[in-house]
Short mmCIF file of C-alpha atoms and ligand atoms in Angstrom, two decimals:
data_model
loop_
_atom_site.label_atom_id
_atom_site.label_comp_id
_atom_site.label_asym_id
_atom_site.label_seq_id
_atom_site.Cartn_x
_atom_site.Cartn_y
_atom_site.Cartn_z
CA MET A 13 13.06 -42.55 -5.14
CA TYR A 14 11.04 -40.87 -2.45
CA ALA A 15 13.48 -42.88 0.03
CA GLU A 16 16.34 -41.22 -1.53
CA LYS A 17 15.05 -38.42 -1.70
CA ILE A 18 14.52 -38.03 2.30
CA VAL A 19 18.01 -39.83 2.97
CA PHE A 20 19.78 -37.27 0.75
CA TYR A 21 17.34 -34.28 2.45
CA ASN A 22 18.08 -35.65 5.85
CA ASN A 23 21.99 -35.87 5.43
CA ALA A 24 22.02 -31.88 4.18
CA MET A 25 19.50 -31.08 7.40
CA ARG A 26 22.30 -33.43 9.66
CA GLU A 27 25.11 -31.60 8.21
CA LYS A 28 23.68 -28.60 8.90
CA MET A 29 22.08 -28.62 12.18
CA LEU A 30 25.80 -30.73 12.97
CA PHE A 31 27.15 -27.22 11.66
CA GLU A 32 25.43 -24.88 13.86
CA GLN A 33 26.15 -26.90 16.90
CA LYS A 34 29.46 -26.67 16.55
CA ILE A 35 28.93 -22.95 16.30
CA LEU A 36 27.03 -22.51 19.27
CA ASP A 37 29.52 -24.62 21.26
CA THR A 38 32.89 -22.65 20.03
CA MET A 39 31.19 -19.38 19.74
CA VAL A 40 31.99 -17.91 23.53
CA GLU A 41 35.57 -19.26 23.98
CA ALA A 42 35.72 -17.64 20.45
CA LEU A 43 35.13 -14.46 21.16
CA GLU A 44 37.66 -14.79 24.42
CA GLN A 45 40.02 -16.47 22.35
CA GLY A 46 40.42 -13.38 19.73
CA GLN A 47 38.98 -15.91 17.00
CA PHE A 48 36.90 -13.06 15.39
CA GLN A 49 38.84 -10.53 12.90
CA ILE A 50 38.03 -7.12 11.79
CA HIS A 51 38.56 -6.65 7.75
CA LEU A 52 38.34 -3.74 6.49
CA GLN A 53 36.93 -2.48 2.81
CA PRO A 54 37.74 1.31 1.57
CA LYS A 55 34.62 3.24 0.44
CA VAL A 56 35.83 5.84 -1.87
CA ARG A 57 35.32 8.70 -3.95
CA VAL A 58 33.90 7.86 -7.25
CA ASN A 59 36.36 10.62 -9.77
CA THR A 60 39.77 10.34 -8.01
CA GLU A 61 39.30 7.01 -6.11
CA GLU A 62 40.29 8.45 -3.04
CA VAL A 63 39.74 6.53 -0.16
CA ALA A 64 37.00 8.21 1.81
CA GLY A 65 35.95 6.36 4.33
CA ALA A 66 35.78 2.32 5.08
CA GLU A 67 33.15 -0.48 6.29
CA ALA A 68 34.34 -3.29 9.11
CA LEU A 69 33.19 -6.30 8.24
CA VAL A 70 33.56 -9.56 10.39
CA ARG A 71 35.21 -12.68 9.76
CA TRP A 72 36.44 -15.86 12.00
CA GLU A 73 39.02 -17.42 11.47
CA HIS A 74 37.86 -21.11 13.38
CA PRO A 75 40.49 -23.66 14.42
CA GLU A 76 38.10 -26.42 12.86
CA LEU A 77 35.73 -25.22 10.71
CA GLY A 78 38.57 -22.75 8.34
CA LEU A 79 38.29 -18.87 7.71
CA LEU A 80 34.18 -18.45 7.94
CA SER A 81 32.48 -15.31 6.65
CA PRO A 82 29.26 -13.57 8.34
CA ALA A 83 26.87 -15.50 6.08
CA ASP A 84 28.29 -18.96 8.04
CA PHE A 85 26.91 -17.76 11.58
CA LEU A 86 25.60 -14.45 12.04
CA PRO A 87 21.73 -16.08 10.94
CA VAL A 88 23.36 -18.32 14.27
CA PHE A 89 23.91 -15.50 16.28
CA GLU A 90 20.44 -13.67 15.07
CA ARG A 91 18.73 -16.32 16.31
CA ASN A 92 20.32 -16.42 19.89
CA GLY A 93 21.48 -13.21 20.98
CA PHE A 94 24.95 -13.67 20.70
CA ILE A 95 25.15 -11.34 18.34
CA TYR A 96 25.58 -7.68 20.08
CA SER A 97 28.11 -9.61 21.50
CA LEU A 98 30.02 -9.74 19.07
CA ASP A 99 29.25 -6.69 17.37
CA LEU A 100 30.04 -5.26 20.82
CA TYR A 101 33.23 -6.35 20.52
CA VAL A 102 33.38 -4.75 16.63
CA TRP A 103 32.71 -1.66 17.49
CA HIS A 104 35.78 -1.41 20.45
CA LYS A 105 38.28 -3.15 18.14
CA VAL A 106 36.98 -0.46 15.17
CA CYS A 107 37.34 2.73 17.52
CA SER A 108 40.49 1.30 18.69
CA ALA A 109 41.71 1.10 15.36
CA MET A 110 40.64 4.63 14.97
CA GLN A 111 42.37 5.75 18.16
CA ARG A 112 45.31 4.44 16.86
CA TRP A 113 45.28 5.97 13.72
CA ARG A 114 44.42 9.20 15.30
CA GLN A 115 47.93 8.69 17.47
CA MET A 116 49.91 8.00 14.41
CA GLY A 117 49.19 11.18 12.69
CA GLY A 118 46.97 9.10 10.16
CA ALA A 119 44.15 9.88 8.38
CA ASP A 120 40.73 11.21 10.05
CA ILE A 121 38.41 8.74 7.98
CA PRO A 122 34.94 7.83 9.14
CA VAL A 123 34.41 4.11 9.70
CA ALA A 124 31.62 2.38 9.37
CA VAL A 125 29.49 -0.51 11.21
CA ASN A 126 27.23 -2.80 10.85
CA VAL A 127 24.49 -2.63 13.33
CA SER A 128 22.30 -5.68 13.90
CA ARG A 129 18.49 -5.07 14.04
CA MET A 130 19.09 -7.87 16.97
CA ASP A 131 21.17 -4.97 18.67
CA ILE A 132 18.40 -2.39 18.14
CA TYR A 133 16.53 -3.75 21.30
CA HIS A 134 19.73 -5.33 22.89
CA GLY A 135 20.36 -2.17 24.79
CA ASP A 136 20.38 1.73 24.88
CA LEU A 137 22.28 2.43 21.62
CA PRO A 138 22.57 6.38 21.69
CA SER A 139 24.11 6.13 25.05
CA LEU A 140 26.68 2.77 24.25
CA PHE A 141 27.80 4.68 21.20
CA THR A 142 28.39 8.10 23.21
CA GLU A 143 30.24 6.24 25.61
CA LEU A 144 32.08 4.05 22.88
CA VAL A 145 33.47 7.66 21.06
CA LYS A 146 34.06 9.36 24.21
CA ASP A 147 36.54 6.73 25.47
CA TYR A 148 38.29 6.55 22.39
CA GLY A 149 38.87 10.32 22.48
CA LEU A 150 36.91 10.19 18.69
CA GLU A 151 33.59 12.19 17.24
CA PRO A 152 30.63 10.64 16.61
CA LYS A 153 30.42 12.18 13.17
CA ASN A 154 33.37 9.59 12.51
CA LEU A 155 31.39 6.54 13.32
CA HIS A 156 29.22 5.39 10.83
CA LEU A 157 26.14 2.94 11.63
CA GLU A 158 24.56 0.73 8.67
CA ILE A 159 21.77 -0.75 9.33
CA THR A 160 20.01 -3.06 6.68
CA GLU A 161 17.11 -1.58 4.78
CA SER A 162 14.54 -4.62 6.26
CA ALA A 163 15.57 -3.74 9.43
CA TYR A 164 13.60 -0.19 8.60
CA ILE A 165 11.16 -1.99 6.98
CA SER A 166 10.26 -4.98 9.53
CA ASP A 167 10.97 -2.68 12.51
CA SER A 168 9.78 0.93 11.95
CA ARG A 169 8.94 2.57 15.19
CA GLN A 170 11.50 1.09 17.83
CA LEU A 171 14.04 1.58 15.10
CA LEU A 172 13.05 4.87 14.13
CA LEU A 173 13.19 6.48 17.63
CA VAL A 174 17.02 5.00 18.26
CA VAL A 175 18.26 5.85 14.92
CA GLU A 176 16.54 9.33 15.48
CA GLN A 177 18.51 9.89 18.89
CA LEU A 178 21.98 8.20 17.15
CA ARG A 179 21.89 10.97 14.61
CA LYS A 180 20.56 13.52 17.16
CA THR A 181 24.16 13.09 18.97
CA GLY A 182 26.03 12.99 15.60
CA PHE A 183 26.68 9.94 14.42
CA VAL A 184 26.28 9.12 10.61
CA VAL A 185 23.45 6.05 9.84
CA GLU A 186 24.19 4.58 6.72
CA MET A 187 21.18 2.48 5.47
CA ASP A 188 22.72 -0.73 3.83
CA ASP A 189 21.12 -2.53 1.05
CA PHE A 190 19.00 0.03 -0.43
CA GLY A 191 16.60 -1.48 -2.80
CA SER A 192 17.39 -5.20 -2.67
CA GLY A 193 14.02 -5.47 -0.39
CA TYR A 194 10.68 -3.49 -1.00
CA SER A 195 11.79 0.14 0.05
CA SER A 196 9.45 2.63 -1.74
CA LEU A 197 10.96 5.80 -2.84
CA ASN A 198 8.59 7.98 -1.38
CA MET A 199 9.70 6.27 2.11
CA LEU A 200 12.93 8.03 1.62
CA SER A 201 11.69 11.08 2.16
CA GLU A 202 10.40 10.10 5.80
CA LEU A 203 12.94 8.47 6.82
CA PRO A 204 15.83 9.66 9.33
CA VAL A 205 19.18 8.58 7.51
CA ASP A 206 22.30 10.23 5.82
CA VAL A 207 23.42 7.43 3.62
CA LEU A 208 22.16 5.39 1.18
CA LYS A 209 23.94 2.01 0.11
CA LEU A 210 22.73 0.92 -2.90
CA ASP A 211 22.38 -2.58 -3.20
CA LEU A 212 24.80 -3.98 -5.86
CA LYS A 213 21.95 -5.62 -7.51
CA PHE A 214 21.25 -2.54 -9.16
CA LEU A 215 24.90 -2.83 -11.21
CA ARG A 216 24.20 -6.53 -12.16
CA THR A 217 21.04 -8.75 -11.05
CA GLY A 218 18.70 -9.55 -13.65
CA THR A 219 18.56 -8.99 -17.57
CA ASP A 220 17.55 -5.64 -18.33
CA ALA A 221 20.08 -3.77 -17.54
CA GLY A 222 19.23 -0.86 -19.29
CA ARG A 223 16.15 -0.52 -17.61
CA ARG A 224 17.80 -1.41 -14.00
CA HIS A 225 20.18 1.56 -14.59
CA ARG A 226 17.48 4.31 -15.34
CA ILE A 227 16.00 3.22 -11.68
CA MET A 228 19.47 3.44 -10.26
CA GLN A 229 19.78 7.20 -11.90
CA ALA A 230 16.54 7.74 -10.81
CA VAL A 231 17.19 6.82 -7.13
CA ILE A 232 20.72 8.74 -7.32
CA ASP A 233 18.91 12.12 -8.15
CA LEU A 234 16.04 11.60 -6.15
CA ALA A 235 18.46 10.84 -2.95
CA HIS A 236 20.42 13.94 -4.04
CA THR A 237 16.82 15.96 -3.84
CA LEU A 238 17.14 14.90 -0.30
CA HIS A 239 20.40 15.78 0.48
CA LEU A 240 21.44 12.01 1.00
CA LEU A 241 24.56 10.70 0.15
CA VAL A 242 24.93 7.77 -2.22
CA ILE A 243 27.03 5.44 -2.10
CA ALA A 244 27.36 2.55 -4.64
CA GLU A 245 27.85 -0.87 -3.46
CA GLY A 246 29.57 -3.97 -5.34
CA VAL A 247 31.80 -2.05 -7.68
CA GLU A 248 33.70 -5.01 -9.73
CA THR A 249 35.26 -3.34 -12.78
CA LYS A 250 36.27 -0.32 -14.16
CA GLU A 251 33.12 -0.12 -16.81
CA GLU A 252 30.54 0.15 -13.52
CA SER A 253 33.09 2.73 -12.03
CA LEU A 254 32.52 4.74 -15.08
CA LEU A 255 28.94 4.58 -15.20
CA LEU A 256 29.12 5.39 -11.91
CA GLU A 257 31.20 8.60 -12.89
CA GLU A 258 28.12 9.25 -15.27
CA MET A 259 25.02 9.06 -12.97
CA GLY A 260 26.63 11.37 -10.70
CA CYS A 261 27.10 8.29 -8.03
CA GLN A 262 29.82 9.85 -5.91
CA TYR A 263 30.77 7.68 -3.60
CA ALA A 264 31.33 3.94 -4.19
CA GLN A 265 32.83 0.17 -2.94
CA GLY A 266 33.56 -2.97 -4.34
CA TYR A 267 36.58 -5.39 -5.25
CA TYR A 268 37.18 -3.18 -8.11
CA TYR A 269 38.70 -0.53 -5.50
CA GLY A 270 39.40 -2.93 -2.72
CA ARG A 271 38.44 -6.22 -1.03
CA PRO A 272 38.11 -6.30 2.72
CA VAL A 273 41.32 -6.92 4.13
CA PRO A 274 42.53 -7.10 8.08
CA GLU A 275 43.70 -4.28 10.08
CA ASN A 276 47.59 -3.98 8.86
CA GLU A 277 47.01 -4.46 5.62
CA PHE A 278 44.36 -2.00 5.00
CA GLU A 279 46.67 0.42 7.07
CA LYS A 280 49.19 -0.38 4.57
CA ARG A 281 47.69 -0.09 1.72
CA PHE A 282 45.04 2.48 2.20
CA LEU A 283 46.05 4.68 5.05
CA HIS A 284 49.89 4.58 4.33
CA LEU A 285 50.68 4.69 7.57
CA GLU A 286 53.65 2.60 7.80
CA CYS A 287 55.11 5.17 5.16
CA GLN A 288 53.75 8.20 7.66
CA LYS A 289 55.40 6.59 10.47
CA LYS A 290 58.88 6.53 9.68
CA GLU A 291 58.85 10.28 8.95
CA TYR A 292 58.63 10.89 12.39
P1 LIG B 226 26.87 -5.90 4.31
O1 LIG B 226 27.28 -4.75 5.24
O2 LIG B 226 26.03 -4.91 2.82
O3 LIG B 226 28.44 -5.95 3.48
C1 LIG B 226 28.68 -6.13 1.90
C2 LIG B 226 29.36 -7.43 1.68
O4 LIG B 226 29.47 -7.16 0.48
C3 LIG B 226 30.19 -8.20 2.27
O5 LIG B 226 30.19 -9.49 2.51
C4 LIG B 226 31.40 -7.36 1.10
O6 LIG B 226 32.64 -8.52 1.19
C5 LIG B 226 31.16 -8.21 0.12
N1 LIG B 226 31.23 -7.34 -1.11
C6 LIG B 226 32.18 -5.81 -1.30
N2 LIG B 226 32.81 -5.57 -2.07
C7 LIG B 226 31.90 -6.31 -3.18
C8 LIG B 226 32.22 -6.82 -4.78
O7 LIG B 226 32.67 -6.17 -5.21
N3 LIG B 226 31.32 -7.42 -4.82
C9 LIG B 226 30.79 -8.53 -4.39
N4 LIG B 226 29.98 -9.69 -4.73
N5 LIG B 226 30.43 -8.56 -2.50
C10 LIG B 226 30.97 -7.71 -2.12
P2 LIG B 226 30.32 -10.22 3.91
O8 LIG B 226 31.56 -9.68 4.23
O9 LIG B 226 30.53 -11.42 3.69
O10 LIG B 226 29.21 -9.59 5.19
C11 LIG B 226 28.10 -10.34 4.38
C12 LIG B 226 26.96 -9.26 5.78
O11 LIG B 226 27.11 -9.68 6.38
C13 LIG B 226 27.22 -8.03 5.05
O12 LIG B 226 27.25 -7.20 4.32
C14 LIG B 226 26.64 -7.45 7.07
O13 LIG B 226 25.15 -7.41 6.38
C15 LIG B 226 27.10 -8.32 7.89
N6 LIG B 226 28.19 -8.18 8.85
C16 LIG B 226 29.28 -8.39 8.34
N7 LIG B 226 30.15 -7.72 9.79
C17 LIG B 226 28.99 -7.87 10.27
C18 LIG B 226 29.24 -7.07 11.73
O14 LIG B 226 30.69 -6.85 12.43
N8 LIG B 226 28.09 -7.39 12.13
C19 LIG B 226 27.11 -7.52 11.92
N9 LIG B 226 25.92 -7.46 12.79
N10 LIG B 226 26.38 -7.81 10.31
C20 LIG B 226 27.71 -7.88 10.01
MG1 LIG B 227 27.26 -2.92 5.63
MG1 LIG B 228 25.50 -3.57 2.04
MG1 LIG B 229 25.51 -6.67 1.61
#
């Protein structure tokens, strides 16, 4: 009986090790060959459902393992430092897309990129992002940087310095997954952040929906008192969207409004760039 269990664990661990080894062996050439793709998901104004921005989310079209999502490879990249190379690539791609939209006369909407806590220690992010937007002819306020709540909590000092600098330079900083961890409400008044992204667990996880929603309402009200914008994450239904409208939450993101899609599809569906192009 025990032997069986041990064999089972060993197999699962072996599978995991092989998978991770494959990822390590193939990541460098994957980046060189353009196997990483950026998908964009709309952020909308809750009351009108107009697109107010987007979030860039990376995918890996792996020739042997198929389409991989961030959960499959990001933890490995965060452990070995490759995350910084990947994020640099993503940030360039996003800026290049925004530059193209501008040149096509399309919407000048802000796009958010995810910044891993590991990136904070790698380079001089304020200078890097400043150069980046300059090179692509963009304004800092159109590049939003999403940093998860857990990074804010575990890495406070260095992170707060970097974030303060970024905000001074004009970049918009969003705290991702707010409410998923251990942040307390009173800490909000001290954190340098412009936007709170409410974790999807406020909408769905757990049994006592009434209680969750009352907490959510309190968070939204407090955030507004502190002049923070609030975006609800993971909105999947019309009901949830209506609930957010009642709660006075101005922005939202989720499958209900639109899934993350490849850049060209995002341009067609959410920016109507093709139609615009024909007018010229
Ligand atoms: P996140 O930044 O919190 O992104 C939101 C995640 O929720 C995305 O998962 C998105 O596809 C998913 N999502 C969106 N709408 C809904 C919905 O209505 N319901 C549900 N259940 N999920 C929804 P994804 O794309 O798998 O990304 C997972 C995480 O990986 C992201 O969480 C982010 O922390 C990280 N990530 C993604 N792309 C990058 C990147 O380029 N760089 C870095 N450093 N991290 C990234
Ligand atoms: Mg995010
Ligand atoms: Mg999030
Ligand atoms: Mg998340």
